[in-house]
Short mmCIF file of C-alpha atoms in Angstrom, two decimals:
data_model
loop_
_atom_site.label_atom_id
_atom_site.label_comp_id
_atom_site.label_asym_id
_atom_site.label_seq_id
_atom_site.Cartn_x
_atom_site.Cartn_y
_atom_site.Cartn_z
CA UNK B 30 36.88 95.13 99.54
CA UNK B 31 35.25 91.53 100.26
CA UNK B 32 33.64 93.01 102.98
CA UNK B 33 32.82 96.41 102.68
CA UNK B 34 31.27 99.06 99.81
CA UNK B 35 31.67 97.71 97.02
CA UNK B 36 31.73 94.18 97.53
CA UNK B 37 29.53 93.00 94.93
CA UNK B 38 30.90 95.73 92.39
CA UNK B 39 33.57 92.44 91.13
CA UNK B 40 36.89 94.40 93.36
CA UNK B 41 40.02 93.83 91.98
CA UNK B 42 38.33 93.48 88.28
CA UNK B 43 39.03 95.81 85.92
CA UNK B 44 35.48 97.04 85.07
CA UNK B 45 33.26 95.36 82.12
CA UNK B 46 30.61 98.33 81.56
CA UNK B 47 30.33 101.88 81.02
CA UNK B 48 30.66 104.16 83.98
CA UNK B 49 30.40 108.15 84.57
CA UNK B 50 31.01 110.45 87.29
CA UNK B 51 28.13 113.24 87.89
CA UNK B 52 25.03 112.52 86.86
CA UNK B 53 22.22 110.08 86.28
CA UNK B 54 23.30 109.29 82.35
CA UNK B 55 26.71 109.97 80.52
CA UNK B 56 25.28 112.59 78.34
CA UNK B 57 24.54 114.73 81.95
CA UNK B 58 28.16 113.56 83.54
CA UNK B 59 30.66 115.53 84.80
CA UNK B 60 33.48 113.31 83.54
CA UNK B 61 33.24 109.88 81.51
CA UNK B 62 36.37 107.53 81.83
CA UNK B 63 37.52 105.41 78.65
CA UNK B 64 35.78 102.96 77.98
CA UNK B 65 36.24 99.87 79.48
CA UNK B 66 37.44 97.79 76.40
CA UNK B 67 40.38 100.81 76.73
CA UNK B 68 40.89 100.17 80.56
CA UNK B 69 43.59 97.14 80.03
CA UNK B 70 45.96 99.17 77.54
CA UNK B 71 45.62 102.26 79.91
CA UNK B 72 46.18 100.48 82.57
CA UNK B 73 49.34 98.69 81.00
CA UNK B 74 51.09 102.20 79.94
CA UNK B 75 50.25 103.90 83.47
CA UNK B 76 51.90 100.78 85.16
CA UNK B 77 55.12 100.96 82.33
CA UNK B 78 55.41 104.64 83.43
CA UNK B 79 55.29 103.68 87.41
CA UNK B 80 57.94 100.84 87.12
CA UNK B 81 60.38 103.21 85.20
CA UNK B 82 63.58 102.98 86.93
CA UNK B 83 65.57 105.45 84.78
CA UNK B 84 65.31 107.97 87.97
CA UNK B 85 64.12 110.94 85.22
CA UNK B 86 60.97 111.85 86.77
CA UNK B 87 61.15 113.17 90.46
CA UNK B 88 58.95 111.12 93.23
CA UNK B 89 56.63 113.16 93.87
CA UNK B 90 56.23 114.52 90.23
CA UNK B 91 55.47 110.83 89.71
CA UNK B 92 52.76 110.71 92.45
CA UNK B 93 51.03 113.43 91.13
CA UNK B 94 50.66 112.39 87.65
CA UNK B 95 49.88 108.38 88.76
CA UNK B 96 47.02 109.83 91.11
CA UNK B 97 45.15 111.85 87.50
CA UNK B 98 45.90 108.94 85.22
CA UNK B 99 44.36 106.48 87.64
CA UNK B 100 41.41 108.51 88.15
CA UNK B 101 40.92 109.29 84.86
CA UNK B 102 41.63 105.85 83.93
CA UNK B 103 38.81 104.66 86.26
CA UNK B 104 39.81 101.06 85.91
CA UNK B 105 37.33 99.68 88.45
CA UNK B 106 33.59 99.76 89.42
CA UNK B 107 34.10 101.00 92.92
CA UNK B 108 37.02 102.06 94.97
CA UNK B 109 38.81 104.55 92.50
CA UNK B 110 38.84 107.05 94.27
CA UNK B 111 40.38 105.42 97.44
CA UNK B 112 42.99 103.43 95.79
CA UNK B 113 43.64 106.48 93.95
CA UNK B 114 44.91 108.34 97.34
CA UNK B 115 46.76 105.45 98.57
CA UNK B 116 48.55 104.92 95.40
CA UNK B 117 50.31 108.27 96.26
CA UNK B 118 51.75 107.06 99.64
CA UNK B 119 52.76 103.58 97.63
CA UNK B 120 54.65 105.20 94.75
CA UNK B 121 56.45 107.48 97.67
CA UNK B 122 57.58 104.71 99.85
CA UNK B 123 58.59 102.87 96.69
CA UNK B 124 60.66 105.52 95.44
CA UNK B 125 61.90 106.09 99.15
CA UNK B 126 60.69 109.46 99.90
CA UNK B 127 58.60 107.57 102.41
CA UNK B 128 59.88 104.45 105.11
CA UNK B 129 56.13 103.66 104.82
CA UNK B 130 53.42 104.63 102.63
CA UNK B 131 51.92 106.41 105.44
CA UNK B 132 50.75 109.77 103.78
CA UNK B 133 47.29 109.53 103.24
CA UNK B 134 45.96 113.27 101.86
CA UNK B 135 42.34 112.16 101.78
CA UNK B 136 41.69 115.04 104.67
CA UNK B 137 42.86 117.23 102.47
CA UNK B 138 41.27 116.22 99.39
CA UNK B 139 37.97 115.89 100.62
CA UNK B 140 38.21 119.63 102.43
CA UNK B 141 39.14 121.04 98.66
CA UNK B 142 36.89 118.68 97.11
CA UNK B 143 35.42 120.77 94.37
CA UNK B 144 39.18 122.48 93.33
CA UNK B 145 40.35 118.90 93.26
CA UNK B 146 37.58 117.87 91.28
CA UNK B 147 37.96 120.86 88.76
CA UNK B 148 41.88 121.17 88.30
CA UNK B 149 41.61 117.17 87.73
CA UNK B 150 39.15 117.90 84.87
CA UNK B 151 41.13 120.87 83.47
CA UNK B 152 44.39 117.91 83.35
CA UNK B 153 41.55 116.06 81.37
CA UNK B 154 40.03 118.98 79.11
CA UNK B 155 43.02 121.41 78.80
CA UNK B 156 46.27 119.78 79.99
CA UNK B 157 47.01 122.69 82.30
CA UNK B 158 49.02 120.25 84.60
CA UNK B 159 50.78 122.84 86.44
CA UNK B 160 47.91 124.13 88.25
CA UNK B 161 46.96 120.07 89.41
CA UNK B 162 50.35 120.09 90.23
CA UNK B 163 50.98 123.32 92.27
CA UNK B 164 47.57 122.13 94.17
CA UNK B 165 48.98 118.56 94.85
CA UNK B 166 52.17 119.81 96.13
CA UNK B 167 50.06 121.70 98.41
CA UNK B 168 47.94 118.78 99.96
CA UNK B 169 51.46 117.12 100.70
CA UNK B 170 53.00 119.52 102.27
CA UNK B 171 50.05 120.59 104.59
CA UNK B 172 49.35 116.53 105.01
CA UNK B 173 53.25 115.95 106.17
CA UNK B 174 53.06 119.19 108.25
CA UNK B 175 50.16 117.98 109.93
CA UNK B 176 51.69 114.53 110.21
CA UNK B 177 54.53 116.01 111.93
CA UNK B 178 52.18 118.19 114.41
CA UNK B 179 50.01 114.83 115.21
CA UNK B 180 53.33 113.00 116.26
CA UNK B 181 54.91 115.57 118.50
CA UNK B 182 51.71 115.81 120.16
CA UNK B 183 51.50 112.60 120.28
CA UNK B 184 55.32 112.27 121.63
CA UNK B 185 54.28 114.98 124.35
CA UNK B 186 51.26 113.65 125.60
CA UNK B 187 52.91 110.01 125.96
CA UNK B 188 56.22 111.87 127.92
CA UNK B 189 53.86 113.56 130.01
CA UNK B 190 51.76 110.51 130.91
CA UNK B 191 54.71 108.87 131.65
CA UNK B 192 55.97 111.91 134.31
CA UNK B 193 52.61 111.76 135.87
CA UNK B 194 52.49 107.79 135.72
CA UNK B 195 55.97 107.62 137.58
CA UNK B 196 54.87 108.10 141.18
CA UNK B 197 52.52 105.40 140.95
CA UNK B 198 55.01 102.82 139.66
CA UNK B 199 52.95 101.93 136.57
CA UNK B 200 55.64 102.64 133.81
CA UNK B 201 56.58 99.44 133.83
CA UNK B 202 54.59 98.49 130.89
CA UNK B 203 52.07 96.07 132.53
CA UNK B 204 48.58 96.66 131.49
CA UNK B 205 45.90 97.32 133.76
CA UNK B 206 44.00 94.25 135.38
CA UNK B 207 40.70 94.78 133.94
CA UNK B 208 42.02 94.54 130.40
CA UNK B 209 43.71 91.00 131.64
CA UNK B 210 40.13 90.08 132.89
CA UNK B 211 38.72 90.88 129.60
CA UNK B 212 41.51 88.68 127.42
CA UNK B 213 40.69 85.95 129.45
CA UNK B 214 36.60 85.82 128.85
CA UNK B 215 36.12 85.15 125.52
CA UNK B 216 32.75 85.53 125.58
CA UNK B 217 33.66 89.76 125.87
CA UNK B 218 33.91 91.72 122.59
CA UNK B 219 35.52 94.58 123.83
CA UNK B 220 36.78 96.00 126.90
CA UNK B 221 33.77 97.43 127.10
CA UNK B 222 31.32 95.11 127.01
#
């Protein structure tokens, strides 16, 4: 985030101020997070709870309930929201579910924004956690199903290329001579240029 939104918004530091989601003052917000003299001890129990080995709480149970507390947590200024969704790909790779924490269910998220939004403030309001988690379960299936659709497509199209590459005895892995031209004038930004 040293480059990017957010950059001036202290990333990486837990925030030092009030902050609320919806609204132009707390008192009209959708949500308000702890506050931020809270953040640290929140923080500490949410981390106790992800680095607990005992094996009692299933993977991607775990996910689920991580990806609430840290949004409702809210630790930083900027950037919840996105560290958020990647924690759920970390926690899964940790816990081996995943080789790589390469399920990212922002799609997903963002297409059910507002029943995201809602069963996430019904954890907060109600504790009706089965709903979050029934809908949760749902964006990781459809994410890893989709996942699995993009790479055999992806696996066709490059088997393909390579049947139709064949006859001209370009399979051999050499790149094309206008991208050599290009790595060799510095003064090009892209192959483009």
């Amino acid at each position: 985030m040293t480059s990017g939104r957010g950059e001036n918004r202290q990333p990486g530091e837990f925030r030092q101020s009030r902050v609320w989601l919806g609204g132009h003052r707390p008192d009209e917000a959708v949500f308000v997070p702890p506050p931020d003299a809270q953040v640290p001890d929140a923080f500490a129990a949410m981390e106790r709870f992800l680095n607990d080995v005992d094996g009692t709480t299933a993977p991607l149970l775990k996910a689920a309930l991580a990806h609430v507390q840290f949004e409702t947590i809210h630790p930083f200024r900027d950037g919840n929201g996105r560290l958020g969704r990647l924690l759920i790909g970390l926690i899964l790779a940790e816990a081996g579910v995943l080789r790589e924490p390469l399920l990212y269910v922002s799609v997903f998220f963002k297409r059910h924004r507002r029943t995201n939004y809602e069963l996430l403030q019904k954890v907060r309001t109600t504790g009706d956690w089965e709903r979050w988690i029934g809908f949760f379960a749902d964006a990781v299936f459809q994410t890893a199903t989709q996942a699995v659709q993009t790479g055999q497509n992806l696996s066709e199209l490059h088997r393909s290329d390579k049947e139709r590459l064949a006859p001209l005895g370009r399979t051999g892995g050499r790149r094309p001579r206008c991208w050599m031209r290009w790595r060799r004038d510095p003064s090009r930004t892209s192959p483009r240029s």
